[in-house]
Short mmCIF file of C-alpha atoms in Angstrom, two decimals:
data_model
loop_
_atom_site.label_atom_id
_atom_site.label_comp_id
_atom_site.label_asym_id
_atom_site.label_seq_id
_atom_site.Cartn_x
_atom_site.Cartn_y
_atom_site.Cartn_z
CA MET A 1 78.01 92.75 109.62
CA ASP A 2 81.36 94.37 108.96
CA TYR A 3 82.15 96.07 105.67
CA LEU A 4 85.62 96.53 104.23
CA CYS A 5 87.09 98.75 101.57
CA LYS A 6 90.67 99.30 100.38
CA TYR A 7 92.48 102.58 99.77
CA SER A 8 95.79 102.86 97.95
CA SER A 9 98.02 105.42 99.69
CA PRO A 10 101.58 106.57 98.97
CA LEU A 11 102.62 104.63 102.09
CA GLY A 12 100.89 101.37 101.18
CA GLU A 13 97.44 99.87 101.04
CA ILE A 14 94.99 100.87 103.77
CA THR A 15 92.01 98.81 104.89
CA LEU A 16 88.87 100.67 105.96
CA LYS A 17 86.25 98.95 108.12
CA SER A 18 82.70 100.02 108.89
CA ASP A 19 79.62 98.81 110.70
CA GLY A 20 77.55 100.22 107.84
CA LYS A 21 77.21 103.68 109.36
CA ALA A 22 80.52 104.83 110.82
CA LEU A 23 84.18 104.11 110.24
CA THR A 24 85.25 101.54 112.84
CA GLY A 25 88.75 100.72 111.63
CA LEU A 26 91.58 102.04 109.49
CA TRP A 27 94.89 100.20 109.18
CA PHE A 28 97.93 100.12 106.93
CA GLU A 29 98.88 96.75 105.49
CA LYS A 30 100.79 94.67 108.05
CA HIS A 31 99.52 96.93 110.87
CA ARG A 32 100.45 95.38 114.21
CA TYR A 33 96.96 95.41 115.78
CA ALA A 34 94.65 95.37 112.76
CA ASP A 35 91.22 93.92 113.57
CA ILE A 36 90.34 92.74 110.08
CA PRO A 37 87.65 90.04 109.98
CA GLU A 38 88.31 86.67 108.37
CA ASP A 39 87.09 85.86 104.86
CA GLY A 40 83.35 85.31 104.86
CA GLU A 41 82.81 87.48 107.94
CA TYR A 42 82.61 90.75 106.03
CA GLU A 43 81.33 92.23 102.82
CA GLU A 44 83.32 94.45 100.48
CA LYS A 45 81.03 97.34 99.69
CA GLU A 46 81.22 101.03 98.87
CA LEU A 47 79.49 103.00 101.62
CA PRO A 48 78.99 106.75 102.11
CA VAL A 49 81.36 106.66 105.12
CA PHE A 50 84.04 105.05 102.93
CA ALA A 51 83.60 107.77 100.30
CA GLU A 52 83.95 110.44 102.99
CA THR A 53 87.00 108.68 104.49
CA LYS A 54 88.63 108.45 101.05
CA ARG A 55 88.00 112.19 100.59
CA TRP A 56 89.73 112.76 103.95
CA LEU A 57 92.64 110.52 102.94
CA ASP A 58 92.99 112.21 99.53
CA ALA A 59 93.32 115.62 101.20
CA TYR A 60 95.66 114.25 103.86
CA PHE A 61 98.03 112.54 101.44
CA ASP A 62 97.96 115.69 99.30
CA GLY A 63 99.67 117.36 102.28
CA ARG A 64 96.62 119.27 103.53
CA ASP A 65 94.73 119.23 106.81
CA PRO A 66 91.42 117.67 105.73
CA GLY A 67 89.53 120.01 108.08
CA PHE A 68 86.84 117.45 108.99
CA THR A 69 86.51 114.04 110.57
CA PRO A 70 84.44 111.29 108.97
CA GLU A 71 81.88 109.69 111.27
CA ILE A 72 83.82 107.31 113.50
CA SER A 73 82.86 104.78 116.14
CA TYR A 74 85.13 102.67 118.31
CA ASP A 75 84.40 99.83 120.68
CA VAL A 76 87.09 100.37 123.30
CA SER A 77 87.29 100.70 127.08
CA ASP A 78 86.25 103.97 128.73
CA PHE A 79 89.92 104.76 129.39
CA ALA A 80 90.92 104.09 125.77
CA ALA A 81 88.01 106.27 124.62
CA MET A 82 89.37 109.15 126.73
CA VAL A 83 92.80 108.64 125.16
CA MET A 84 91.26 108.62 121.67
CA GLU A 85 89.37 111.84 122.39
CA GLU A 86 92.63 113.47 123.49
CA MET A 87 94.44 112.27 120.36
CA LEU A 88 91.68 113.83 118.23
CA LYS A 89 92.57 117.19 119.80
CA ILE A 90 96.21 117.10 118.64
CA PRO A 91 96.38 119.61 115.76
CA TYR A 92 97.64 118.70 112.30
CA GLY A 93 101.42 119.17 112.18
CA LYS A 94 101.81 119.11 115.99
CA THR A 95 102.64 116.40 118.51
CA ALA A 96 101.82 115.57 122.12
CA THR A 97 103.57 113.26 124.53
CA TYR A 98 102.09 110.27 126.31
CA GLY A 99 102.56 112.28 129.52
CA ASP A 100 100.64 115.24 128.06
CA ILE A 101 97.68 112.96 127.36
CA ALA A 102 97.92 111.41 130.84
CA GLY A 103 97.89 114.92 132.35
CA ARG A 104 94.79 115.95 130.39
CA ILE A 105 92.97 112.80 131.47
CA SER A 106 94.03 113.49 135.06
CA GLU A 107 92.51 116.98 134.87
CA LYS A 108 89.17 115.45 133.83
CA THR A 109 89.09 112.48 136.18
CA GLY A 110 91.21 113.48 139.16
CA LYS A 111 93.23 110.30 138.65
CA LYS A 112 96.59 110.34 136.91
CA PRO A 113 97.10 107.39 134.59
CA CYS A 114 100.67 106.40 133.88
CA ALA A 115 102.15 107.24 130.51
CA GLN A 116 102.57 103.50 129.84
CA ALA A 117 98.80 102.96 130.17
CA VAL A 118 98.26 105.80 127.72
CA GLY A 119 100.83 104.16 125.44
CA GLY A 120 98.88 100.90 125.48
CA ALA A 121 95.68 102.68 124.46
CA VAL A 122 97.48 104.72 121.79
CA GLY A 123 99.08 101.55 120.41
CA HIS A 124 95.74 99.79 120.05
CA ASN A 125 93.98 102.70 118.31
CA PRO A 126 91.61 101.07 115.81
CA ILE A 127 91.27 104.14 113.57
CA SER A 128 94.83 105.01 112.66
CA LEU A 129 95.59 108.34 110.94
CA ILE A 130 92.16 109.89 111.53
CA VAL A 131 92.62 109.39 115.27
CA PRO A 132 96.22 110.60 115.00
CA CYS A 133 98.24 108.20 117.13
CA HIS A 134 101.25 108.98 114.91
CA ARG A 135 101.34 112.44 116.56
CA VAL A 136 102.06 110.97 120.02
CA VAL A 137 105.75 110.89 120.93
CA GLY A 138 107.91 110.11 123.95
CA LYS A 139 108.68 112.92 126.39
CA ASN A 140 112.33 112.92 125.31
CA GLY A 141 111.35 113.26 121.64
CA SER A 142 111.61 109.58 120.84
CA LEU A 143 109.41 108.49 117.97
CA THR A 144 108.25 105.40 119.74
CA GLY A 145 106.23 102.62 118.18
CA TYR A 146 103.51 102.97 115.63
CA GLY A 147 101.36 99.97 114.70
CA GLY A 148 101.81 100.78 111.01
CA GLY A 149 105.61 100.85 111.35
CA ILE A 150 108.04 103.47 112.61
CA GLU A 151 109.02 104.40 109.03
CA ARG A 152 105.40 105.35 108.33
CA LYS A 153 105.20 107.38 111.55
CA VAL A 154 108.20 109.42 110.43
CA ALA A 155 106.74 109.81 106.92
CA LEU A 156 103.37 110.96 108.29
CA LEU A 157 104.96 113.57 110.55
CA LYS A 158 107.07 114.81 107.62
CA LEU A 159 103.98 114.94 105.41
CA GLU A 160 102.34 117.20 108.01
CA LYS A 161 105.52 119.35 108.07
CA THR A 162 105.86 118.72 111.79
CA ASP A 163 108.88 120.33 113.44
CA MET A 164 110.90 117.21 114.13
CA SER A 165 113.96 118.92 115.58
CA GLY A 166 114.71 117.16 118.83
CA MET A 167 112.90 113.99 117.76
CA PHE A 168 114.63 110.70 117.04
CA VAL A 169 113.96 107.08 116.21
CA PRO A 170 115.22 104.84 119.02
CA LYS A 171 117.99 102.44 117.99
CA LYS A 172 116.65 99.59 120.16
CA GLY A 173 113.81 98.69 122.47
CA THR A 174 110.29 97.37 122.48
CA ALA A 175 108.85 100.56 120.99
CA LEU A 176 110.18 99.68 117.54
#
């Protein structure tokens, strides 16, 4: 059984999803790859993990590093799990490139994934914000796609007071 809960943020409504124990999803409204179950396939319920996630979100949207991670669980491929673990290591207010993440995975596995494969895994991150896919940027500083919308990506980086000099929003392309 999936459980859902809503959170009202300054950047729009957020849906939280849980398996009853851990947070398994977090998406802004109209998120490109949201995995929200159909009516009747979930229960709206307050759970301890939702309370902890809301505490995290309150601190985050107050402009502070929450300093903890709620219990999370994701059902993704082994490769995507490695990408998610690397995203979790990106500090609040900092960014990493798709190539940086590919390099770190290469150091662990001896195989270098292409930045595009990393991009696919980043783009399908089921636990947005907490697994900070918004902190991943193109090697040239391009603020490429974010499932919650490029405007939100920019707003999140500004909220974290990230040094955005040298970064830009592409004018065209599939990453928008």
